[in-house]
mmCIF file of C-alpha atoms and ligand atoms in Angstrom:
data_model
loop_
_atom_site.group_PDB
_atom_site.id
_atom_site.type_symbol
_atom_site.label_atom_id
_atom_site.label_comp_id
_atom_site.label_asym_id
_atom_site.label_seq_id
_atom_site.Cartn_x
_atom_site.Cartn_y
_atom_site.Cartn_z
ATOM 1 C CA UNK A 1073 21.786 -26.302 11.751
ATOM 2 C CA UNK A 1074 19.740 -25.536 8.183
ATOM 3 C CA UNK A 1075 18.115 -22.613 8.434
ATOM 4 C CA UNK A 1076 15.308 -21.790 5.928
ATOM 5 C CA UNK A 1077 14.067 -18.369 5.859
ATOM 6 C CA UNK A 1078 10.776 -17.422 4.283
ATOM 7 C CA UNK A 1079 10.193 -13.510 4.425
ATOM 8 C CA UNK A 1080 13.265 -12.194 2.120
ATOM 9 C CA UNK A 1081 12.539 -9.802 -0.103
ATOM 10 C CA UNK A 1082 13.773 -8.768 -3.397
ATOM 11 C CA UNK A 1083 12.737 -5.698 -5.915
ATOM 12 C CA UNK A 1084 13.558 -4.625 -9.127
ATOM 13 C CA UNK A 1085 14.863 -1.285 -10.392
ATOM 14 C CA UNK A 1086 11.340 -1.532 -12.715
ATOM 15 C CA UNK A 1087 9.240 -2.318 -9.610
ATOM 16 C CA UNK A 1088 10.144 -0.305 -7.093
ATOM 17 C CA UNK A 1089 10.147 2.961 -9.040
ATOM 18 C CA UNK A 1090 6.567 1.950 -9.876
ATOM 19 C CA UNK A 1091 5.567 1.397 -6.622
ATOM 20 C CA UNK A 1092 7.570 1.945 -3.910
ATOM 21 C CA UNK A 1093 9.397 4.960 -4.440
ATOM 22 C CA UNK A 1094 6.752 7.230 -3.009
ATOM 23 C CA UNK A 1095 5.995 4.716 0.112
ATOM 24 C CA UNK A 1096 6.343 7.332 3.179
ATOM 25 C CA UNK A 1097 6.520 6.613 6.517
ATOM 26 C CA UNK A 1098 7.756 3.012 6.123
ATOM 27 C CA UNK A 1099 11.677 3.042 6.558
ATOM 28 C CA UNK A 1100 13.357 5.841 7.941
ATOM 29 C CA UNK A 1101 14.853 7.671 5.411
ATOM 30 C CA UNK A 1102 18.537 7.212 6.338
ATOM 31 C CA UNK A 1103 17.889 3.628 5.792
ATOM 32 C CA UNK A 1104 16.202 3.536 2.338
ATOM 33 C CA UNK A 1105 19.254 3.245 0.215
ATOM 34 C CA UNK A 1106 20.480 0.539 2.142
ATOM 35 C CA UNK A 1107 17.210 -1.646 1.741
ATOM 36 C CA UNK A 1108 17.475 -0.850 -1.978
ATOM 37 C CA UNK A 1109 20.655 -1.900 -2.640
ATOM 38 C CA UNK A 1110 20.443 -5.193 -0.774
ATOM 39 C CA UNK A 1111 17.048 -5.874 -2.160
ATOM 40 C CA UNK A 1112 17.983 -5.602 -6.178
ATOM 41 C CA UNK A 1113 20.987 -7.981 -5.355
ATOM 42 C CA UNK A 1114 19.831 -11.519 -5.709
ATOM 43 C CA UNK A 1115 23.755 -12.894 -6.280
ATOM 44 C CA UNK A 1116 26.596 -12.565 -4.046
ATOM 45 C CA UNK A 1117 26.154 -9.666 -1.982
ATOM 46 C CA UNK A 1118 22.952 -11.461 -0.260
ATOM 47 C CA UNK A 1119 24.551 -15.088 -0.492
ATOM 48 C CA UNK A 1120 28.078 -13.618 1.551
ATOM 49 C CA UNK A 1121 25.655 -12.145 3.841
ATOM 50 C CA UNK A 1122 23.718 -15.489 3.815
ATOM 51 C CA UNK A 1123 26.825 -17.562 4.849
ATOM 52 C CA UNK A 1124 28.352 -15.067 7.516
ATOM 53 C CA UNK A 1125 25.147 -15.537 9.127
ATOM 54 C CA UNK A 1126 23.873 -19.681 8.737
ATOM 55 C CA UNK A 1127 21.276 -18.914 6.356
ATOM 56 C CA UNK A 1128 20.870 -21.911 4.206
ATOM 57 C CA UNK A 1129 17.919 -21.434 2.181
ATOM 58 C CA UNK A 1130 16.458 -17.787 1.485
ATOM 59 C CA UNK A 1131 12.272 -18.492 -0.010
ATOM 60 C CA UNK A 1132 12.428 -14.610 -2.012
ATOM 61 C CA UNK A 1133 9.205 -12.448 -2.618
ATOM 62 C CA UNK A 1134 8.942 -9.094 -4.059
ATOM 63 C CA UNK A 1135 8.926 -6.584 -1.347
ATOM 64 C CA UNK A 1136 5.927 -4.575 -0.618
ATOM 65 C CA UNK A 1137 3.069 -3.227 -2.031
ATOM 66 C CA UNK A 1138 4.928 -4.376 -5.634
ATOM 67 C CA UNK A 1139 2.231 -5.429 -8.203
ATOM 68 C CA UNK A 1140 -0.806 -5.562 -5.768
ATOM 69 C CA UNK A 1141 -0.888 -1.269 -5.828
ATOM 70 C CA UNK A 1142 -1.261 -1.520 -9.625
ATOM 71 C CA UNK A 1143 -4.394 0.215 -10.785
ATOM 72 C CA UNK A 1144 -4.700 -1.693 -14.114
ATOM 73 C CA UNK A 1145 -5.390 -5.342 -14.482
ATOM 74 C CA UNK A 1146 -3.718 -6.096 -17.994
ATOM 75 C CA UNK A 1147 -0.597 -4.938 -16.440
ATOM 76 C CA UNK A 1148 -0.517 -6.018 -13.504
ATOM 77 C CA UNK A 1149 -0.768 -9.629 -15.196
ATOM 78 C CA UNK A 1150 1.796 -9.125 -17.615
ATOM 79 C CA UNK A 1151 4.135 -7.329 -14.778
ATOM 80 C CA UNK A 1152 3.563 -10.710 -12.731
ATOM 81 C CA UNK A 1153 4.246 -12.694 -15.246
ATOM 82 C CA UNK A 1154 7.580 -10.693 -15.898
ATOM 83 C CA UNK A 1155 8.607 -10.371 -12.203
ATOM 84 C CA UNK A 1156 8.070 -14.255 -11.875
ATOM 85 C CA UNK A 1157 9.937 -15.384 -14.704
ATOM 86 C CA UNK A 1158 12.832 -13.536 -13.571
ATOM 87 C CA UNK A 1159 12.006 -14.385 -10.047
ATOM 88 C CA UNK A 1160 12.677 -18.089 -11.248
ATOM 89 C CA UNK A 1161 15.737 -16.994 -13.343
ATOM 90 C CA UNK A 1162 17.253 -16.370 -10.282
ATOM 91 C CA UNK A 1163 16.133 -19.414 -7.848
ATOM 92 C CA UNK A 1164 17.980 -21.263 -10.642
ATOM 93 C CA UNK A 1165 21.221 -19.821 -10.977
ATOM 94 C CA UNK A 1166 21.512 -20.776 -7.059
ATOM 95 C CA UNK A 1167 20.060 -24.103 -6.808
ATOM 96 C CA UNK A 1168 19.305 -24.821 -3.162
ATOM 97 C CA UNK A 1169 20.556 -21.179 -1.924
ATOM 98 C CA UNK A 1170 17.293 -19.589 -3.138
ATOM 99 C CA UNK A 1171 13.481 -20.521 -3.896
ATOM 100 C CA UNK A 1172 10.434 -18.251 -4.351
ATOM 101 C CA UNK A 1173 6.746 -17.097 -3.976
ATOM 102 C CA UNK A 1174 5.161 -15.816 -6.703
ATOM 103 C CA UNK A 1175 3.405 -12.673 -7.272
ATOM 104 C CA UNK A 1176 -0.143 -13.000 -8.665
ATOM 105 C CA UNK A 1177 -2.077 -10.367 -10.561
ATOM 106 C CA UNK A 1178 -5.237 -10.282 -8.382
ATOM 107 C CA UNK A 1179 -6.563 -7.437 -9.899
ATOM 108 C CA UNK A 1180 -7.711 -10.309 -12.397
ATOM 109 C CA UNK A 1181 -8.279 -13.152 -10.245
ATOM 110 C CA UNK A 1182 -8.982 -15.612 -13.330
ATOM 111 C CA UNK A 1183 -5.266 -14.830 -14.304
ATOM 112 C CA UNK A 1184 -4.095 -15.058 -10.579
ATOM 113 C CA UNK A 1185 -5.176 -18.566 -10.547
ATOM 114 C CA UNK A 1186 -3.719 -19.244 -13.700
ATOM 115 C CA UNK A 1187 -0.182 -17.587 -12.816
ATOM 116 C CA UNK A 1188 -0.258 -19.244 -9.873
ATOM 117 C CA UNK A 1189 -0.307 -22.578 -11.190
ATOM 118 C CA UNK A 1190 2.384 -21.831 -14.093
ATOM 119 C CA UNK A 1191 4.631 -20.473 -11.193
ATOM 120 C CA UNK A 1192 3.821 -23.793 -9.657
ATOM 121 C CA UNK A 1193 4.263 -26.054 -12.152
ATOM 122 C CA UNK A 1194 6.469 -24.604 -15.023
ATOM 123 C CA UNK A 1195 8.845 -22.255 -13.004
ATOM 124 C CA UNK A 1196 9.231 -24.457 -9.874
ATOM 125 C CA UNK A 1197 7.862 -21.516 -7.020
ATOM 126 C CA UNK A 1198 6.429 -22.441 -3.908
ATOM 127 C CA UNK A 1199 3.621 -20.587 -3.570
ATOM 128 C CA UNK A 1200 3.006 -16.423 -3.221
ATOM 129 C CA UNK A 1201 3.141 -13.958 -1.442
ATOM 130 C CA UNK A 1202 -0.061 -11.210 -1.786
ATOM 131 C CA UNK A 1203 1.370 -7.669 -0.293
ATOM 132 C CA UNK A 1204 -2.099 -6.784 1.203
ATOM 133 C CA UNK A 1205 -4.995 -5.629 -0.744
ATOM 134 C CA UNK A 1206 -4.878 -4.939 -4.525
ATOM 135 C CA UNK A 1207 -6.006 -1.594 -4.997
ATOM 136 C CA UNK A 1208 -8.204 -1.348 -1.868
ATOM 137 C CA UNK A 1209 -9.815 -4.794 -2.044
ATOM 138 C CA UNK A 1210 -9.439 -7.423 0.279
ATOM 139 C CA UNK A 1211 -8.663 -11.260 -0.097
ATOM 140 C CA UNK A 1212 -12.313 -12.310 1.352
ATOM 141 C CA UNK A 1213 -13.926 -11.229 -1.548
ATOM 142 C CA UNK A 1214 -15.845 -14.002 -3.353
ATOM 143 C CA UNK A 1215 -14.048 -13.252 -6.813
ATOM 144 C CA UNK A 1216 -10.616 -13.985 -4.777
ATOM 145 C CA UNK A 1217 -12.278 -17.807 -4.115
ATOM 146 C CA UNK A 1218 -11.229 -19.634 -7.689
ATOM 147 C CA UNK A 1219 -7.385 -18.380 -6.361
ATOM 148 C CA UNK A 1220 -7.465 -20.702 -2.769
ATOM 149 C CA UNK A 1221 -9.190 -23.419 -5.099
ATOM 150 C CA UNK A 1222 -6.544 -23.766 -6.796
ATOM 151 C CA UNK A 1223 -4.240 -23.122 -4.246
ATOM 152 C CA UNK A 1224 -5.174 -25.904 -2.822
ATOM 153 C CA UNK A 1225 -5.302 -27.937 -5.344
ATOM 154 C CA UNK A 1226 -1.471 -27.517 -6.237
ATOM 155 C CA UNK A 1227 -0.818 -27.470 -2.574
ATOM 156 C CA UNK A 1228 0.830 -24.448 -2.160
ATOM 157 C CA UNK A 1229 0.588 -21.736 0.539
ATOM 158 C CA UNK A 1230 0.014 -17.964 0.276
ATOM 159 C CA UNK A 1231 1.573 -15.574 2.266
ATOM 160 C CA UNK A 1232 -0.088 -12.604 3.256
ATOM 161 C CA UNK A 1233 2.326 -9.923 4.052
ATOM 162 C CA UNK A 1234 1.844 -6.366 5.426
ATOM 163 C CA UNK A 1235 1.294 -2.265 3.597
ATOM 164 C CA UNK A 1236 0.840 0.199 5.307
ATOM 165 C CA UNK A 1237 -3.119 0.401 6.612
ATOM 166 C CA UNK A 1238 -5.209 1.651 3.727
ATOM 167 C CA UNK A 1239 -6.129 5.225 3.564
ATOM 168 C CA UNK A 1240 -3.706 5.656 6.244
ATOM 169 C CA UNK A 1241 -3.446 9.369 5.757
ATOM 170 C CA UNK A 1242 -7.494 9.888 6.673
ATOM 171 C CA UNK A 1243 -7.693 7.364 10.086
ATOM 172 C CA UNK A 1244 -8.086 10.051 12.606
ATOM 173 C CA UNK A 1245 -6.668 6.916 15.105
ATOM 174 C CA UNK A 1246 -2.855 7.585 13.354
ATOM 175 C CA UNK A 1247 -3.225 11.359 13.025
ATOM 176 C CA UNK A 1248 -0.142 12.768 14.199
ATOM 177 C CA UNK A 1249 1.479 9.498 14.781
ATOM 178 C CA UNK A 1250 3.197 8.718 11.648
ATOM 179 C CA UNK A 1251 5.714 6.697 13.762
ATOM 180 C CA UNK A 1252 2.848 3.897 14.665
ATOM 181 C CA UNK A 1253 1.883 3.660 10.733
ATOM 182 C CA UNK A 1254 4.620 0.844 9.476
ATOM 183 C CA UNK A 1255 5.992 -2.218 11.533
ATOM 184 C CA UNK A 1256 6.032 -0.585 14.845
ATOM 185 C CA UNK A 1257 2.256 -0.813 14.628
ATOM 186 C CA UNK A 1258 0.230 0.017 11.424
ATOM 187 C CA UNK A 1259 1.486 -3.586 9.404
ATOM 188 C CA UNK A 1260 -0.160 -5.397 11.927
ATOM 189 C CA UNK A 1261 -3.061 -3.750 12.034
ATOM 190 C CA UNK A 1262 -3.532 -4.056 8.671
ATOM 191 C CA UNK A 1263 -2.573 -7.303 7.755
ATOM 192 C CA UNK A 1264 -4.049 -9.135 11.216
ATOM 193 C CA UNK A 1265 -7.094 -7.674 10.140
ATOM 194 C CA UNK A 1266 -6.653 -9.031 6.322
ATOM 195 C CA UNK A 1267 -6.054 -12.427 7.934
ATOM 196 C CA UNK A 1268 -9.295 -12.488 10.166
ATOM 197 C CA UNK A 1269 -11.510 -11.235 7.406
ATOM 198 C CA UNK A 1270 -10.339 -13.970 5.218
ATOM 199 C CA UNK A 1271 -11.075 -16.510 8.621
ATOM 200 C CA UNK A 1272 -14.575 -15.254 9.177
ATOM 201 C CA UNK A 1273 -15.790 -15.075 5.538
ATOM 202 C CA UNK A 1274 -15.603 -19.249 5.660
ATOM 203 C CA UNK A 1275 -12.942 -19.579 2.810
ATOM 204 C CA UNK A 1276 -11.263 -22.352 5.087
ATOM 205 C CA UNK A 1277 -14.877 -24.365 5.427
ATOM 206 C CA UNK A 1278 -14.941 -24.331 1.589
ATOM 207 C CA UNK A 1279 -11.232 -25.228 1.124
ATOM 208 C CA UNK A 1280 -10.604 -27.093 4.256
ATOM 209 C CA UNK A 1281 -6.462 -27.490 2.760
ATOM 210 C CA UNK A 1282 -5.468 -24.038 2.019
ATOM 211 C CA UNK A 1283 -2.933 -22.683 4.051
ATOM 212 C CA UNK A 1284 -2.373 -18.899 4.594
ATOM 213 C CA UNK A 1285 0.970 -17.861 5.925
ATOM 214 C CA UNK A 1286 1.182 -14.772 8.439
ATOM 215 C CA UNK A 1287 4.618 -13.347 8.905
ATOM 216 C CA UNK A 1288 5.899 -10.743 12.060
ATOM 217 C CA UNK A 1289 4.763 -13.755 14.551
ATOM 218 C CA UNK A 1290 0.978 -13.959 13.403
ATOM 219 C CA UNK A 1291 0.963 -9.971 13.457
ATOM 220 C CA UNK A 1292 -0.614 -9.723 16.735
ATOM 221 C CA UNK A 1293 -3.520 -12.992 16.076
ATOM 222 C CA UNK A 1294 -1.865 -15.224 18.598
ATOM 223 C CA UNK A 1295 -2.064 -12.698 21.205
ATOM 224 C CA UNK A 1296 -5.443 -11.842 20.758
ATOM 225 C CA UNK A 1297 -6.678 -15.688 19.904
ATOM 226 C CA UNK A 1298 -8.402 -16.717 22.623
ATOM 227 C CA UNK A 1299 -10.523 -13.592 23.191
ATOM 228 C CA UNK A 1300 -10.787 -13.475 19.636
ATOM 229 C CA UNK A 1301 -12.693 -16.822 19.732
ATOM 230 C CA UNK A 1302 -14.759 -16.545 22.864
ATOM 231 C CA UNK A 1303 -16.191 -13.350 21.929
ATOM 232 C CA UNK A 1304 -17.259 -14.922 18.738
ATOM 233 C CA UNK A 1305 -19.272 -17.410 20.142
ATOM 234 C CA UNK A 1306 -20.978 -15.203 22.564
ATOM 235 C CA UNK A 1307 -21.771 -12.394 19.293
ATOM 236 C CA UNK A 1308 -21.332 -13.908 16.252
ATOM 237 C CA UNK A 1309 -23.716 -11.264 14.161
ATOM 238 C CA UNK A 1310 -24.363 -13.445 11.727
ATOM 239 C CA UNK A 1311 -20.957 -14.799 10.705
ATOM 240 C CA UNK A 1312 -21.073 -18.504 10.517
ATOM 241 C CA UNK A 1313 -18.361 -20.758 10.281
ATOM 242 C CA UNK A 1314 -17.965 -24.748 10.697
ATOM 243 C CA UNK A 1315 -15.191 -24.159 13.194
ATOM 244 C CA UNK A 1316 -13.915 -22.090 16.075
ATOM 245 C CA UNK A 1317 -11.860 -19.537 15.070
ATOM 246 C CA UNK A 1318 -9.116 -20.982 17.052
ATOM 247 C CA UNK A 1319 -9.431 -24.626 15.064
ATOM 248 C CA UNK A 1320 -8.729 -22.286 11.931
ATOM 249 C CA UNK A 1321 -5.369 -21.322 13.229
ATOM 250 C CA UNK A 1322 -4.440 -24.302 14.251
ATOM 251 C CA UNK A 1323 -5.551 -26.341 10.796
ATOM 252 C CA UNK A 1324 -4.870 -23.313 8.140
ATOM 253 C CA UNK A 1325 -2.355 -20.967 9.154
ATOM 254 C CA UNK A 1326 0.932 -20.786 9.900
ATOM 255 C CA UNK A 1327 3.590 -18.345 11.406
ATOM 256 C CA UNK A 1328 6.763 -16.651 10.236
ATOM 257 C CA UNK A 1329 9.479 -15.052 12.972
ATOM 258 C CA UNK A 1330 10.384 -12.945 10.500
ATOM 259 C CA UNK A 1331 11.086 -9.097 11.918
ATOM 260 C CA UNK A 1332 9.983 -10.022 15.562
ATOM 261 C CA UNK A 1333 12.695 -11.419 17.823
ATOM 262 C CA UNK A 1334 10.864 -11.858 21.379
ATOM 263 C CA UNK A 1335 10.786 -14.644 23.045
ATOM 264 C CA UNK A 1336 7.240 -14.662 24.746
ATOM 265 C CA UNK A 1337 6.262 -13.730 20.981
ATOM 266 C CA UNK A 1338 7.691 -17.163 19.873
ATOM 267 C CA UNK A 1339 6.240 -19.011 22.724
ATOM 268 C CA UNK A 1340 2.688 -17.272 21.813
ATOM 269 C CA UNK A 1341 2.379 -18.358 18.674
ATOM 270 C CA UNK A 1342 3.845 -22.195 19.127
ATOM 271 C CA UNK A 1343 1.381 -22.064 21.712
ATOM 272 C CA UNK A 1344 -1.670 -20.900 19.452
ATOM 273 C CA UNK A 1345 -0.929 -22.631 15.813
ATOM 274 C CA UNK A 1346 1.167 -25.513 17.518
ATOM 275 C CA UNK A 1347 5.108 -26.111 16.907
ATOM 276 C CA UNK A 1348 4.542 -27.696 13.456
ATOM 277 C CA UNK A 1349 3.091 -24.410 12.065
ATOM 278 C CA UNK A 1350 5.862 -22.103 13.115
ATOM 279 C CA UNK A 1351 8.310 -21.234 10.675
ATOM 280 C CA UNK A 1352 12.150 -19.322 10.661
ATOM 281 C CA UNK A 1353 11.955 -15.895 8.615
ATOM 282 C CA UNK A 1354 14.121 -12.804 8.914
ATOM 283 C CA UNK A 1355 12.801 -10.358 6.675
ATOM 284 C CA UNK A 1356 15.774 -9.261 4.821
ATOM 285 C CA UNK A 1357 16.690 -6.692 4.464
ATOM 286 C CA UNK A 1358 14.656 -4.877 6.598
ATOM 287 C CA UNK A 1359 16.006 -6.872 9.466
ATOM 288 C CA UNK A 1360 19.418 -8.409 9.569
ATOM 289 C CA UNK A 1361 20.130 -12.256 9.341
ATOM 290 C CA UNK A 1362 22.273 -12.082 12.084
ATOM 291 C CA UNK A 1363 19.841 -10.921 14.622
ATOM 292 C CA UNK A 1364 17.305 -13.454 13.606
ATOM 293 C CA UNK A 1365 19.963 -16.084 13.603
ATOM 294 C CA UNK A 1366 20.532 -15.559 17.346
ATOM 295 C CA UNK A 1367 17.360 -14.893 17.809
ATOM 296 C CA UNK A 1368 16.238 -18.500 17.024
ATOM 297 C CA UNK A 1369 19.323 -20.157 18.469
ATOM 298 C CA UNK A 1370 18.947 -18.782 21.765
ATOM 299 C CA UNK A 1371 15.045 -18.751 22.124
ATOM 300 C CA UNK A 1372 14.099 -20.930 25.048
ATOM 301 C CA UNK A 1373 12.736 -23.821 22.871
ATOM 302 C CA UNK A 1374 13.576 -28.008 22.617
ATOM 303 C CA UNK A 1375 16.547 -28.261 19.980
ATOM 304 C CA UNK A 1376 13.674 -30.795 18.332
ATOM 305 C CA UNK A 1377 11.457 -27.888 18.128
ATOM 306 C CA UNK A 1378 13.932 -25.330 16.822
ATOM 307 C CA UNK A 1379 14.991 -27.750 14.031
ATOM 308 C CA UNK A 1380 11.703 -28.035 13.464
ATOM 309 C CA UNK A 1381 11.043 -24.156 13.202
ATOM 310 C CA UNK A 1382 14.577 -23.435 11.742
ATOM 311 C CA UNK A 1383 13.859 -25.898 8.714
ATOM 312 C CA UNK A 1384 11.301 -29.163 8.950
ATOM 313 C CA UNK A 1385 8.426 -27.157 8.781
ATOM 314 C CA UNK A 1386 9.455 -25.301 6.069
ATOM 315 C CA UNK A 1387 10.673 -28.801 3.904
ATOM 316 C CA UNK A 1388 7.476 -30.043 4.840
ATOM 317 C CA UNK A 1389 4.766 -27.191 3.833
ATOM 318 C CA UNK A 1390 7.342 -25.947 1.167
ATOM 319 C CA UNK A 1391 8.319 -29.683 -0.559
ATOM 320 C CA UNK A 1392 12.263 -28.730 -0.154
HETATM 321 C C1 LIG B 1957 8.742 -5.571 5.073
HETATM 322 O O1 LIG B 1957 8.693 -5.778 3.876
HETATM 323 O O2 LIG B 1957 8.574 -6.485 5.860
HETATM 324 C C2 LIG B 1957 9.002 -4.194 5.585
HETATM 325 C C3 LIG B 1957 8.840 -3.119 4.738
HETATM 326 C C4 LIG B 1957 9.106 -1.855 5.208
HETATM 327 C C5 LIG B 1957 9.517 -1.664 6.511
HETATM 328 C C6 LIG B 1957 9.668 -2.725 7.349
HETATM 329 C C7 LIG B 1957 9.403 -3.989 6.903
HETATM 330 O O3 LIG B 1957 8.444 -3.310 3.474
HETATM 331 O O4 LIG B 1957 9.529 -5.032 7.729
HETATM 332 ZN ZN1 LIG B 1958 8.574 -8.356 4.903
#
C-alpha cells in the first residue's frame, strides 16, 4: 500500500542553532543527537529508512518552533524565504519521495501571505506548517486573516503543529512536572488550545474553504468534541459563530496520526472529523516509521478506509 506521511520534519544546521538548541524539556537528552542527525538528512539516510519501512511519500516541514520564535520580522521573512527555497531544492532532487509545507514569516503577515503563495505557485509546496505562536501571538488574531484568505484562495492547508505551552516555566499547573511539558502532555495543551481559538474567533465563517490541519490525532479536540460543543451552546459569552463547533471539525479540519499510535485514538477522531479527514503521519524522527507503519496496518479499520487514511486523503487535500 502507498503510504503518505505528513508530519516529517527536517532542520538545518542554521535553524536549529537559532532556535532549537536551547529547547529544554522536549526530548530527553540521550535522544537529541539522534533527532539531529536524522533531521538535517533530507537524502539517503531518511529515504533507506523510508523504504525499510513502506513509506512512499514523506510531506517535510521544519521542525519546531523554527522561524515562528524569531523576534524580528525582516528576518524572519528573509529566513523563510531561505529555508523554503532550499526546502524545494530538496522535494526536487527526489521527485515523488518528498514534498513540503512551507514556513511563513508571520511576524509580518503581509509577507506570510505573499510567501505563501510563491511557495505555492513558484516552488511547488503544498501548503505550511505554523509551529505555534510567533513570538507569543496567536493565529486568531485579525492581522493573521489576509494569510487564510489567501490560503484559501490557492487551496492549500496549514498545519498547525505543537511548542511547548508558552511561558511554560511560570504556569504554576506544570511546576515541578517538567515531564508533562512536551508530547506527553504540554503540546496538546498548547496547540488544542491554538486550534479552538482560531474555531471560536469565526475565521472559518469568513473563509468557509480553509482547512487547518491538527497533527498527534486532533491533540486531544476529538475527545473533548462533543462536550466542547454542548457547553457552547448552553454559555456562549458572547462568541458567535454561524456553526456548531462540531460542523467546524467536520468541514475545516483535518487529522494527522502522526506520534499517537492508539487505536481508540484513531477511531475518535474518524468518528469526530469523518474518515475523509483523517490522514497517515509519523512524525519523523521523533517517532519511528516503523511503528507508525504497523500502527496503521493493524488498526481495526475497513482496508477502504485505511487506503483512504494511508494515502487518498492526502492526494486529495494535497493535489499528489
Ligand atoms: C515534534 O516535532 O513533533 C516533536 C518535537 C519534540 C518532541 C516530540 C515531538 O519537536 O513529537
Ligand atoms: Zn512533529
Amino acid at each position: 500500500m502507498k503510504r503518505i506521511a505528513l508530519e516529517e520534519h527536517f532542520v538545518t544546521e542554521e535553524l536549529y542553532d537559532r532556535y532549537s538548541r536551547g529547547s529544554k524539556f522536549v526530548i530527553d537528552p540521550s535522544h537529541v543527537e539522534y533527532v539531529l542527525g536524522h533531521t538535517l538528512d533530507i537524502g539517503e539516510q531518511r529515504l533507506r529508512d523510508m523504504d525499510e519501512n513502506g513509506i512512499t511519500t514523506q510531506v517535510l516541514s521544519l521542525r519546531q518552533p523554527g522561524i515562528q520564535a524569531e523576534p524580528d520580522a525582516a528576518t524572519a521573512v528573509k529566513a523563510a524565504q531561505a529555508t523554503n527555497d532550499y526546502l524545494a531544492g530538496r522535494v526536487a532532487a527526489h521527485p515523488g519521495r518528498f514534498a513540503g509545507f512551507a514556513v511563513l514569516p508571520l511576524q509580518d503577515p503581509a509577507a506570510a501571505a505573499d510567501e505563501l503563495e510563491r511557495a505555492v505557485r513558484e516552488l511547488g509546496l503544498r501548503g505550511a506548517m505554523i509551529n505555534g505562536h510567533s513570538c507569543g501571538r496567536y493565529l486568531d488574531h485579525k492581522d493573521f486573516w489576509p494569510v487564510y484568505e489567501r490560503a484559501q484562495a490557492l487551496g492549500v492547508p496549514l498545519y498547525l503543529h505543537p511548542v511547548r505551552p508558552q511561558q511554560a516555566d511560570e504556569l504554576r499547573i506544570f511546576e515541578g512536572h517538567p515531564e508533562l511539558l512536551g508530547p506527553s502532555w504540554g503540546f496538546a495543551f498548547e496547540a488544542g488550545t491554538h486550534a479552538l481559538r482560531l474555531l471560536f474567533s469565526g475565521v472559518f465563517d469568513a473563509f468557509p474553504r480553509f482547512n487547518l490541519i491538527l497533527g498527534h490525532m486532533g491533540e486531544n479536540i476529538p475527545y473533548m468534541a462533543w462536550r466542547l460543543n454542548r457547553s457552547f451552546k448552553r454559555a456562549s459569552f458572547g462568541t458567535t459563530l454561524r456553526k456548531e463547533p462540531l460542523d467546524y471539525l467536520r468541514e475545516n479540519f483535518y487529522i494527522t496520526t502522526s506520534g499517537h499510535f492508539s487505536d481508540p485514538a484513531l477511531l475518535c477522531a474518524v468518528e469526530t472529523v469523518g474518515i475523509d479527514r483523517v490522514l497517515f503521519a509519523v512524525d519523523y524522527p521523533f517517532e519511528l516509521n516503523s511503528e507508525g507503519v504497523e500502527f496503521i496496518d493493524n488498526a481495526p479499520i475497513s482496508d477502504e478506509d485505511r487506503a483512504k487514511i494511508c494515502h487518498r486523503n492526502a492526494e486529495a487535500l494535497l493535489k499528489l
